[in-house]
Amino acid sequence: AFASASVTIVAGALAERCQMAAYLCYSIVLSGLVYPFVVHSIWSTHGFLSCFSAKPLWNCGAIDFAGSAVVHITGGSTALYATMILGPRQGRFHDMAGAKLEKPNPMPGHSVALQVLGTLILWCGWFGFNAGSALSLPDSSQHIASLCAVTTTISGAAGGVTALVSNLILMERTTGEATFDIVKLMNGALTGLVAITSGCAVVDPWASCLIGAFAGLVYLCSSQLLLKLCIDDAVDAIPVHLAGGIWGMIATGLFAKPEHVDVVYGSSASHFGWFYAPDDGTLLGNQLIAILFVGATTFFSMFPFFIALNYFGWFRADSVAELVGLDVSYHGGLSRNEVDATGEPQNITLKIRDKSFTKRKKQQQRRQEQRRQRIPRQPLPAITEAVPSARPKRDQQLLMGSYEESSTSSSSQRQSIGSTAVQQQYQEDNEEAEPDLSLFQNVGNEAW
């Protein structure tokens, strides 16, 4: 579950422009090679950053109870490197001519209701991450699990409210209109949940409120920073998980209470939060080292991997498939029902496959060009080719006379008159030749 969570963080940041093969490749590498190495270093009894190790770093190790660094910084930093190499979506920061836009083009999700539902599902899942992690402890697991549940709830709520109110004030000051942005509320709550993941078992409820409130501000600032740097994160996964995870590790080094640390880690952790021991910054230093260690691990392993994917053309989706939508190009259908201006549903049956779509489009254009350049057939050459013994001049006079006599009749009558007259004339002039009248009739009908 923890490994899959770190992988899905990257998937959200690369949405709407990444190939399916790239998803599969980086998922295997990240979950099979990088993540186990990080987990061993921080959570294993033999890891140099683990508080449960016999000889932890500086006799303390780093406190990451449920995965702010192991899960969220790992996934968030990988998402940052991948997004930088992959590039932004078309039309996000530049127009189709390549000119940079004055303001980034907003590309919101198609359903806020589904976003709210997903946020609530994640929030419920966080109780399994944080409170469920206490079940692995032999002693006082119920007390620790209840503390984790309380701190998780308070931090998530504080992060959501802070992000909502702060964005409301910012929008009112900059645009003159006060807007309650529910997307900021949801992402602020998720950032608060990410931040409390590291120290949910070692901080007091009042500290979790401060951690969550500051996490909401961290989310807003980091999200704006990505826009300034023209880094396109489709779902703001980098601000939520990377920035939230970094702040969570730092906050644990500030607010870890000695009583809670003793209950969870026992005598192996002899250093506590900086606010409780201002003359001892060992735990805070170890937290910073853990942040740098995870970031460096993902950089030296995943950054070259994404460069290789991009070099071989396995990373970014085809431009046509990106414009149409990967739900259509890869899965053969839309994720939602399209409606026209009147609200009526449209029958969309597009099925596009990257390069084949471009090939079919060129073939269609080539056929249309051939139709425009095609010269209409003339009746006389066709008739003379069908019956070599025919007399061109007399046939032309006959056809022209038949056409003038029947100019006021319907098209079906003109066809029957012209065909009959021509057949009679050829029968009279070529009784011995007996031409192929069926072929002649077809050509005559086509000429008329």
Tab-separated table of C-alpha atoms in Angstrom:
chain	number	residue	atom	x	y	z
A	1	ALA	CA	0.000	0.000	0.000
A	2	PHE	CA	2.789	2.430	0.894
A	3	ALA	CA	4.731	1.630	-2.284
A	4	SER	CA	1.664	2.031	-4.498
A	5	ALA	CA	0.911	5.366	-2.840
A	6	SER	CA	4.332	6.744	-3.767
A	7	VAL	CA	3.863	5.568	-7.366
A	8	THR	CA	0.426	7.128	-7.793
A	9	ILE	CA	1.769	10.523	-6.696
A	10	VAL	CA	3.868	10.615	-9.863
A	11	ALA	CA	0.938	9.518	-12.016
A	12	GLY	CA	-1.132	12.503	-10.927
A	13	ALA	CA	1.553	15.036	-11.765
A	14	LEU	CA	2.097	13.587	-15.276
A	15	ALA	CA	-1.578	13.298	-16.174
A	16	GLU	CA	-2.902	14.132	-19.680
A	17	ARG	CA	0.410	13.873	-21.569
A	18	CYS	CA	2.346	10.761	-20.505
A	19	GLN	CA	2.447	7.482	-22.432
A	20	MET	CA	1.046	4.327	-20.914
A	21	ALA	CA	4.385	2.554	-21.386
A	22	ALA	CA	6.112	5.234	-19.297
A	23	TYR	CA	3.629	4.681	-16.456
A	24	LEU	CA	4.424	0.982	-16.403
A	25	CYS	CA	8.191	1.463	-16.642
A	26	TYR	CA	8.623	4.019	-13.874
A	27	SER	CA	6.164	2.156	-11.617
A	28	ILE	CA	8.347	-0.944	-11.787
A	29	VAL	CA	11.586	0.957	-11.165
A	30	LEU	CA	10.242	3.206	-8.387
A	31	SER	CA	8.377	0.538	-6.435
A	32	GLY	CA	10.840	-2.276	-7.084
A	33	LEU	CA	14.224	-0.544	-6.671
A	34	VAL	CA	14.097	2.995	-5.267
A	35	TYR	CA	11.349	2.683	-2.665
A	36	PRO	CA	12.800	-0.446	-0.950
A	37	PHE	CA	16.163	1.278	-0.599
A	38	VAL	CA	14.569	4.311	1.090
A	39	VAL	CA	12.414	2.133	3.345
A	40	HIS	CA	15.418	0.096	4.463
A	41	SER	CA	17.369	3.228	5.381
A	42	ILE	CA	14.620	4.837	7.503
A	43	TRP	CA	12.363	2.045	8.798
A	44	SER	CA	14.527	-1.071	8.949
A	45	THR	CA	16.278	-2.079	12.148
A	46	HIS	CA	19.505	-2.020	10.122
A	47	GLY	CA	18.962	1.396	8.506
A	48	PHE	CA	21.340	4.183	9.421
A	49	LEU	CA	18.461	6.691	9.787
A	50	SER	CA	16.123	4.368	11.684
A	51	CYS	CA	15.265	5.059	15.319
A	52	PHE	CA	14.942	1.289	15.826
A	53	SER	CA	18.495	0.639	14.681
A	54	ALA	CA	21.089	-0.561	17.173
A	55	LYS	CA	23.390	2.281	16.143
A	56	PRO	CA	21.264	5.069	14.662
A	57	LEU	CA	22.718	8.266	13.296
A	58	TRP	CA	23.872	10.470	16.186
A	59	ASN	CA	22.203	8.032	18.617
A	60	CYS	CA	18.828	9.283	17.487
A	61	GLY	CA	17.953	8.593	13.868
A	62	ALA	CA	15.107	10.314	12.040
A	63	ILE	CA	11.453	10.089	13.105
A	64	ASP	CA	9.115	9.291	10.212
A	65	PHE	CA	6.311	7.373	11.849
A	66	ALA	CA	3.991	6.802	8.857
A	67	GLY	CA	5.887	8.003	5.797
A	68	SER	CA	6.176	11.748	5.208
A	69	ALA	CA	9.655	11.109	3.801
A	70	VAL	CA	9.475	7.443	2.862
A	71	VAL	CA	6.248	7.747	0.870
A	72	HIS	CA	5.482	11.376	0.113
A	73	ILE	CA	8.909	12.933	-0.406
A	74	THR	CA	9.911	9.899	-2.474
A	75	GLY	CA	6.867	10.223	-4.718
A	76	GLY	CA	6.840	14.027	-4.743
A	77	SER	CA	10.506	14.432	-5.662
A	78	THR	CA	10.167	11.810	-8.400
A	79	ALA	CA	7.150	13.677	-9.729
A	80	LEU	CA	9.158	16.918	-9.778
A	81	TYR	CA	11.996	15.413	-11.818
A	82	ALA	CA	9.590	13.699	-14.208
A	83	THR	CA	7.527	16.849	-14.761
A	84	MET	CA	10.615	18.913	-15.504
A	85	ILE	CA	11.701	16.466	-18.214
A	86	LEU	CA	8.245	15.802	-19.628
A	87	GLY	CA	7.345	19.471	-20.038
A	88	PRO	CA	3.993	21.261	-19.671
A	89	ARG	CA	0.752	20.418	-21.408
A	90	GLN	CA	0.013	22.108	-24.716
A	91	GLY	CA	-1.476	25.539	-24.164
A	92	ARG	CA	-0.619	25.672	-20.469
A	93	PHE	CA	2.151	28.291	-20.522
A	94	HIS	CA	2.539	28.914	-24.273
A	95	ASP	CA	0.132	29.290	-27.166
A	96	MET	CA	0.179	27.065	-30.248
A	97	ALA	CA	2.703	29.375	-31.920
A	98	GLY	CA	5.138	28.974	-29.012
A	99	ALA	CA	4.717	32.470	-27.567
A	100	LYS	CA	4.621	32.604	-23.795
A	101	LEU	CA	1.276	33.566	-22.281
A	102	GLU	CA	0.997	36.482	-19.874
A	103	LYS	CA	-0.843	34.238	-17.412
A	104	PRO	CA	-0.881	30.430	-17.297
A	105	ASN	CA	-3.932	28.948	-18.944
A	106	PRO	CA	-6.041	27.282	-16.224
A	107	MET	CA	-6.912	23.652	-16.934
A	108	PRO	CA	-9.290	22.574	-14.163
A	109	GLY	CA	-10.628	19.082	-13.717
A	110	HIS	CA	-13.913	18.154	-15.327
A	111	SER	CA	-15.759	17.238	-12.098
A	112	VAL	CA	-15.301	18.986	-8.761
A	113	ALA	CA	-17.777	16.536	-7.211
A	114	LEU	CA	-15.483	13.614	-7.999
A	115	GLN	CA	-12.537	15.563	-6.614
A	116	VAL	CA	-14.351	16.078	-3.323
A	117	LEU	CA	-15.263	12.401	-3.217
A	118	GLY	CA	-11.651	11.414	-3.847
A	119	THR	CA	-10.417	13.754	-1.118
A	120	LEU	CA	-12.792	12.248	1.433
A	121	ILE	CA	-11.730	8.737	0.435
A	122	LEU	CA	-8.079	9.692	0.856
A	123	TRP	CA	-8.810	11.251	4.231
A	124	CYS	CA	-10.403	8.022	5.422
A	125	GLY	CA	-7.443	6.066	4.050
A	126	TRP	CA	-5.071	8.254	6.042
A	127	PHE	CA	-6.425	6.771	9.255
A	128	GLY	CA	-5.223	3.432	7.956
A	129	PHE	CA	-1.793	4.885	7.158
A	130	ASN	CA	-1.259	6.771	10.424
A	131	ALA	CA	-3.344	5.048	13.063
A	132	GLY	CA	-2.813	1.646	11.448
A	133	SER	CA	0.957	2.038	11.691
A	134	ALA	CA	0.648	1.974	15.489
A	135	LEU	CA	-0.546	-1.621	15.381
A	136	SER	CA	2.988	-2.782	14.644
A	137	LEU	CA	4.138	-1.555	18.064
A	138	PRO	CA	3.995	-4.175	20.841
A	139	ASP	CA	3.141	-1.895	23.775
A	140	SER	CA	0.541	0.868	24.190
A	141	SER	CA	-0.584	0.500	20.574
A	142	GLN	CA	-4.182	1.529	21.364
A	143	HIS	CA	-3.113	4.763	23.023
A	144	ILE	CA	-0.757	5.610	20.167
A	145	ALA	CA	-3.378	4.747	17.528
A	146	SER	CA	-5.950	7.028	19.169
A	147	LEU	CA	-3.434	9.870	19.315
A	148	CYS	CA	-2.624	9.339	15.629
A	149	ALA	CA	-6.299	9.505	14.694
A	150	VAL	CA	-6.844	12.749	16.611
A	151	THR	CA	-3.758	14.527	15.292
A	152	THR	CA	-4.501	13.381	11.732
A	153	THR	CA	-8.024	14.786	11.830
A	154	ILE	CA	-7.003	18.121	13.349
A	155	SER	CA	-4.086	18.665	10.966
A	156	GLY	CA	-6.120	17.895	7.859
A	157	ALA	CA	-8.949	20.199	8.910
A	158	ALA	CA	-6.564	23.010	9.836
A	159	GLY	CA	-4.759	22.731	6.501
A	160	GLY	CA	-7.972	22.895	4.502
A	161	VAL	CA	-9.418	25.875	6.368
A	162	THR	CA	-6.136	27.789	6.260
A	163	ALA	CA	-5.710	27.276	2.520
A	164	LEU	CA	-9.333	28.274	1.845
A	165	VAL	CA	-9.252	31.466	3.937
A	166	SER	CA	-5.773	32.489	2.805
A	167	ASN	CA	-6.689	32.076	-0.856
A	168	LEU	CA	-9.916	34.001	-0.225
A	169	ILE	CA	-7.988	36.965	1.205
A	170	LEU	CA	-5.394	36.793	-1.570
A	171	MET	CA	-7.996	36.779	-4.339
A	172	GLU	CA	-9.903	39.651	-2.739
A	173	ARG	CA	-6.731	41.737	-2.504
A	174	THR	CA	-5.520	41.011	-6.034
A	175	THR	CA	-8.740	40.813	-8.069
A	176	GLY	CA	-11.267	42.588	-5.869
A	177	GLU	CA	-13.510	39.512	-5.766
A	178	ALA	CA	-13.696	37.148	-2.818
A	179	THR	CA	-13.779	33.567	-4.130
A	180	PHE	CA	-14.188	30.394	-2.086
A	181	ASP	CA	-12.043	27.952	-4.063
A	182	ILE	CA	-12.956	24.436	-3.038
A	183	VAL	CA	-9.952	23.000	-4.895
A	184	LYS	CA	-7.632	24.969	-2.611
A	185	LEU	CA	-9.605	23.655	0.355
A	186	MET	CA	-9.133	20.042	-0.727
A	187	ASN	CA	-5.435	20.347	-1.560
A	188	GLY	CA	-4.781	22.280	1.652
A	189	ALA	CA	-6.412	19.483	3.644
A	190	LEU	CA	-4.317	16.862	1.845
A	191	THR	CA	-1.151	18.863	2.523
A	192	GLY	CA	-2.052	18.974	6.225
A	193	LEU	CA	-2.520	15.208	6.198
A	194	VAL	CA	0.840	14.704	4.496
A	195	ALA	CA	2.568	16.988	7.005
A	196	ILE	CA	1.230	15.203	10.087
A	197	THR	CA	2.130	11.758	8.729
A	198	SER	CA	5.679	11.963	10.073
A	199	GLY	CA	4.936	12.974	13.666
A	200	CYS	CA	1.319	11.932	14.207
A	201	ALA	CA	2.355	9.657	17.099
A	202	VAL	CA	4.797	12.032	18.836
A	203	VAL	CA	3.089	15.451	18.818
A	204	ASP	CA	0.237	16.896	20.869
A	205	PRO	CA	-3.104	17.861	19.311
A	206	TRP	CA	-2.362	21.586	19.635
A	207	ALA	CA	0.904	21.062	17.738
A	208	SER	CA	-0.925	19.156	15.003
A	209	CYS	CA	-3.206	22.165	14.548
A	210	LEU	CA	-0.186	24.421	14.002
A	211	ILE	CA	1.401	21.890	11.660
A	212	GLY	CA	-1.748	21.652	9.543
A	213	ALA	CA	-2.333	25.410	9.459
A	214	PHE	CA	1.195	26.103	8.275
A	215	ALA	CA	0.889	23.265	5.769
A	216	GLY	CA	-1.991	25.096	4.089
A	217	LEU	CA	0.241	28.128	3.600
A	218	VAL	CA	3.075	25.914	2.362
A	219	TYR	CA	0.759	24.470	-0.266
A	220	LEU	CA	-0.354	27.869	-1.588
A	221	CYS	CA	3.205	29.224	-1.786
A	222	SER	CA	4.673	26.123	-3.438
A	223	SER	CA	1.823	25.943	-5.952
A	224	GLN	CA	2.443	29.531	-7.030
A	225	LEU	CA	6.176	28.848	-7.213
A	226	LEU	CA	5.613	26.030	-9.701
A	227	LEU	CA	3.593	28.368	-11.897
A	228	LYS	CA	6.381	30.940	-11.804
A	229	LEU	CA	8.869	28.262	-12.866
A	230	CYS	CA	6.513	27.007	-15.641
A	231	ILE	CA	6.376	23.509	-14.142
A	232	ASP	CA	3.036	21.968	-15.051
A	233	ASP	CA	1.667	19.759	-12.281
A	234	ALA	CA	-1.760	18.588	-13.406
A	235	VAL	CA	-3.159	17.932	-9.907
A	236	ASP	CA	-0.746	19.874	-7.664
A	237	ALA	CA	0.816	16.640	-6.462
A	238	ILE	CA	4.240	18.229	-5.993
A	239	PRO	CA	3.066	21.017	-3.635
A	240	VAL	CA	0.908	18.602	-1.676
A	241	HIS	CA	3.309	15.688	-1.267
A	242	LEU	CA	6.820	17.070	-1.714
A	243	ALA	CA	6.363	20.433	0.019
A	244	GLY	CA	3.977	18.937	2.594
A	245	GLY	CA	6.345	16.055	3.303
A	246	ILE	CA	9.339	18.367	3.772
A	247	TRP	CA	7.405	20.546	6.184
A	248	GLY	CA	6.153	17.482	8.060
A	249	MET	CA	9.675	16.170	8.643
A	250	ILE	CA	10.832	19.585	9.852
A	251	ALA	CA	7.767	19.978	12.092
A	252	THR	CA	8.511	16.638	13.757
A	253	GLY	CA	11.979	17.898	14.622
A	254	LEU	CA	10.325	20.953	16.213
A	255	PHE	CA	7.275	19.542	18.033
A	256	ALA	CA	8.215	15.946	19.007
A	257	LYS	CA	7.215	15.636	22.663
A	258	PRO	CA	9.572	13.670	24.944
A	259	GLU	CA	6.772	11.628	26.589
A	260	HIS	CA	5.374	10.477	23.264
A	261	VAL	CA	8.804	9.738	21.826
A	262	ASP	CA	9.610	7.522	24.809
A	263	VAL	CA	6.357	5.582	24.408
A	264	VAL	CA	6.837	4.978	20.687
A	265	TYR	CA	10.591	4.525	20.348
A	266	GLY	CA	11.688	3.778	23.900
A	267	SER	CA	15.230	4.478	25.004
A	268	SER	CA	16.559	4.315	21.418
A	269	ALA	CA	15.494	7.937	20.859
A	270	SER	CA	17.339	10.171	23.287
A	271	HIS	CA	16.691	13.472	21.472
A	272	PHE	CA	13.426	15.365	21.144
A	273	GLY	CA	11.821	18.321	19.434
A	274	TRP	CA	13.686	21.615	19.381
A	275	PHE	CA	10.840	23.472	21.120
A	276	TYR	CA	11.148	21.088	24.092
A	277	ALA	CA	14.966	21.131	24.114
A	278	PRO	CA	16.209	24.427	22.634
A	279	ASP	CA	19.827	23.511	23.337
A	280	ASP	CA	19.540	20.197	21.450
A	281	GLY	CA	19.013	20.292	17.689
A	282	THR	CA	20.082	16.704	16.991
A	283	LEU	CA	16.640	15.431	16.014
A	284	LEU	CA	15.996	18.442	13.795
A	285	GLY	CA	19.345	17.896	12.086
A	286	ASN	CA	18.558	14.237	11.473
A	287	GLN	CA	15.203	15.198	9.978
A	288	LEU	CA	16.941	17.517	7.521
A	289	ILE	CA	19.463	14.794	6.644
A	290	ALA	CA	16.590	12.374	5.933
A	291	ILE	CA	15.002	14.934	3.582
A	292	LEU	CA	18.257	15.402	1.676
A	293	PHE	CA	18.910	11.659	1.595
A	294	VAL	CA	15.534	10.824	0.043
A	295	GLY	CA	15.774	13.692	-2.453
A	296	ALA	CA	19.288	12.681	-3.519
A	297	THR	CA	18.298	9.018	-3.844
A	298	THR	CA	15.420	9.752	-6.177
A	299	PHE	CA	17.487	12.292	-8.122
A	300	PHE	CA	20.401	9.987	-8.904
A	301	SER	CA	18.146	7.042	-9.712
A	302	MET	CA	14.968	8.397	-11.321
A	303	PHE	CA	16.263	11.519	-13.063
A	304	PRO	CA	18.539	9.578	-15.469
A	305	PHE	CA	15.771	7.033	-15.925
A	306	PHE	CA	13.295	9.658	-17.124
A	307	ILE	CA	15.935	11.181	-19.399
A	308	ALA	CA	16.402	7.752	-21.002
A	309	LEU	CA	12.649	7.315	-21.435
A	310	ASN	CA	12.418	10.706	-23.098
A	311	TYR	CA	15.418	9.976	-25.346
A	312	PHE	CA	13.895	6.786	-26.730
A	313	GLY	CA	10.498	8.457	-27.259
A	314	TRP	CA	8.651	6.394	-24.646
A	315	PHE	CA	7.778	9.237	-22.298
A	316	ARG	CA	5.530	11.868	-23.857
A	317	ALA	CA	2.338	11.003	-25.717
A	318	ASP	CA	1.726	11.993	-29.335
A	319	SER	CA	0.650	15.612	-29.747
A	320	VAL	CA	-2.582	14.654	-31.537
A	321	ALA	CA	-3.491	12.142	-28.843
A	322	GLU	CA	-2.765	14.757	-26.189
A	323	LEU	CA	-5.077	17.303	-27.802
A	324	VAL	CA	-7.893	14.806	-28.268
A	325	GLY	CA	-7.420	13.286	-24.821
A	326	LEU	CA	-5.661	10.167	-23.586
A	327	ASP	CA	-8.960	8.680	-22.470
A	328	VAL	CA	-9.949	8.513	-26.144
A	329	SER	CA	-6.582	7.696	-27.704
A	330	TYR	CA	-5.578	4.962	-25.235
A	331	HIS	CA	-8.894	3.664	-23.916
A	332	GLY	CA	-11.281	4.235	-26.823
A	333	GLY	CA	-13.822	6.388	-25.003
A	334	LEU	CA	-14.433	9.500	-22.973
A	335	SER	CA	-14.418	9.670	-19.199
A	336	ARG	CA	-17.557	11.809	-19.307
A	337	ASN	CA	-20.502	12.617	-21.558
A	338	GLU	CA	-19.964	15.584	-23.856
A	339	VAL	CA	-22.862	18.005	-24.404
A	340	ASP	CA	-23.360	20.744	-26.957
A	341	ALA	CA	-24.332	24.374	-26.367
A	342	THR	CA	-27.984	23.437	-25.843
A	343	GLY	CA	-27.167	20.829	-23.208
A	344	GLU	CA	-27.968	17.861	-25.457
A	345	PRO	CA	-25.561	14.917	-25.269
A	346	GLN	CA	-23.331	14.368	-28.267
A	347	ASN	CA	-22.633	11.012	-29.850
A	348	ILE	CA	-18.851	10.877	-29.859
A	349	THR	CA	-17.319	7.748	-31.374
A	350	LEU	CA	-13.736	8.877	-31.873
A	351	LYS	CA	-11.173	6.124	-31.632
A	352	ILE	CA	-7.706	7.462	-32.226
A	353	ARG	CA	-4.400	5.716	-31.966
A	354	ASP	CA	-1.459	8.126	-31.861
A	355	LYS	CA	0.364	7.728	-35.170
A	356	SER	CA	-2.400	5.901	-37.036
A	357	PHE	CA	-4.668	8.917	-36.605
A	358	THR	CA	-2.141	11.181	-38.328
A	359	LYS	CA	-1.687	8.652	-41.121
A	360	ARG	CA	-5.438	8.333	-41.756
A	361	LYS	CA	-5.810	12.112	-41.694
A	362	LYS	CA	-3.165	12.535	-44.390
A	363	GLN	CA	-4.779	9.836	-46.527
A	364	GLN	CA	-8.144	11.544	-46.245
A	365	GLN	CA	-6.670	14.885	-47.266
A	366	ARG	CA	-4.931	13.248	-50.234
A	367	ARG	CA	-8.200	11.703	-51.454
A	368	GLN	CA	-10.014	14.997	-51.148
A	369	GLU	CA	-7.316	16.718	-53.191
A	370	GLN	CA	-7.620	14.069	-55.886
A	371	ARG	CA	-11.369	14.574	-56.080
A	372	ARG	CA	-10.946	18.314	-56.518
A	373	GLN	CA	-8.449	17.827	-59.337
A	374	ARG	CA	-10.476	15.158	-61.154
A	375	ILE	CA	-11.716	16.268	-64.655
A	376	PRO	CA	-15.334	15.284	-65.530
A	377	ARG	CA	-15.760	12.756	-68.321
A	378	GLN	CA	-16.970	13.904	-71.729
A	379	PRO	CA	-19.760	11.842	-73.360
A	380	LEU	CA	-18.241	11.623	-76.828
A	381	PRO	CA	-14.840	10.086	-76.033
A	382	ALA	CA	-16.448	7.520	-73.771
A	383	ILE	CA	-18.894	6.408	-76.464
A	384	THR	CA	-16.267	6.193	-79.168
A	385	GLU	CA	-14.038	4.117	-76.927
A	386	ALA	CA	-16.885	1.728	-76.145
A	387	VAL	CA	-17.798	1.181	-79.849
A	388	PRO	CA	-14.806	1.696	-82.164
A	389	SER	CA	-16.959	1.558	-85.344
A	390	ALA	CA	-19.173	4.450	-84.261
A	391	ARG	CA	-19.213	7.654	-86.243
A	392	PRO	CA	-18.079	10.498	-83.963
A	393	LYS	CA	-19.621	13.379	-85.845
A	394	ARG	CA	-23.000	11.737	-86.337
A	395	ASP	CA	-23.036	10.504	-82.732
A	396	GLN	CA	-22.359	13.979	-81.491
A	397	GLN	CA	-25.215	15.400	-83.544
A	398	LEU	CA	-27.536	12.669	-82.355
A	399	LEU	CA	-26.645	13.156	-78.742
A	400	MET	CA	-26.965	16.916	-78.936
A	401	GLY	CA	-30.367	16.602	-80.599
A	402	SER	CA	-31.595	14.154	-78.010
A	403	TYR	CA	-30.417	16.487	-75.277
A	404	GLU	CA	-32.212	19.516	-76.756
A	405	GLU	CA	-35.469	17.594	-77.202
A	406	SER	CA	-35.500	16.351	-73.641
A	407	SER	CA	-34.124	19.415	-71.852
A	408	THR	CA	-37.467	20.083	-70.147
A	409	SER	CA	-38.007	16.518	-68.958
A	410	SER	CA	-36.682	14.946	-65.779
A	411	SER	CA	-33.200	13.456	-65.474
A	412	SER	CA	-34.528	9.895	-65.630
A	413	GLN	CA	-36.392	10.630	-68.863
A	414	ARG	CA	-33.297	12.197	-70.415
A	415	GLN	CA	-31.291	9.098	-69.613
A	416	SER	CA	-33.842	6.738	-71.185
A	417	ILE	CA	-34.296	8.888	-74.334
A	418	GLY	CA	-30.552	9.306	-74.883
A	419	SER	CA	-29.806	5.636	-74.350
A	420	THR	CA	-32.615	4.434	-76.642
A	421	ALA	CA	-31.765	6.840	-79.471
A	422	VAL	CA	-28.112	6.004	-79.459
A	423	GLN	CA	-28.780	2.260	-79.372
A	424	GLN	CA	-31.168	2.432	-82.350
A	425	GLN	CA	-28.714	4.441	-84.408
A	426	TYR	CA	-25.870	2.041	-83.756
A	427	GLN	CA	-28.036	-0.960	-84.533
A	428	GLU	CA	-28.905	0.575	-87.915
A	429	ASP	CA	-25.314	1.493	-88.789
A	430	ASN	CA	-23.631	-1.574	-87.399
A	431	GLU	CA	-25.946	-4.514	-87.774
A	432	GLU	CA	-23.062	-6.819	-88.607
A	433	ALA	CA	-20.743	-5.550	-85.912
A	434	GLU	CA	-23.250	-6.124	-83.071
A	435	PRO	CA	-21.434	-4.075	-80.438
A	436	ASP	CA	-21.622	-4.773	-76.688
A	437	LEU	CA	-24.773	-2.783	-75.921
A	438	SER	CA	-24.565	-3.424	-72.172
A	439	LEU	CA	-21.200	-1.710	-71.962
A	440	PHE	CA	-22.440	0.989	-74.312
A	441	GLN	CA	-25.554	1.551	-72.199
A	442	ASN	CA	-23.533	1.871	-69.016
A	443	VAL	CA	-21.255	4.421	-70.606
A	444	GLY	CA	-24.205	6.313	-72.028
A	445	ASN	CA	-25.960	6.480	-68.684
A	446	GLU	CA	-22.790	7.651	-67.012
A	447	ALA	CA	-22.294	10.305	-69.704
A	448	TRP	CA	-25.829	11.610	-69.291
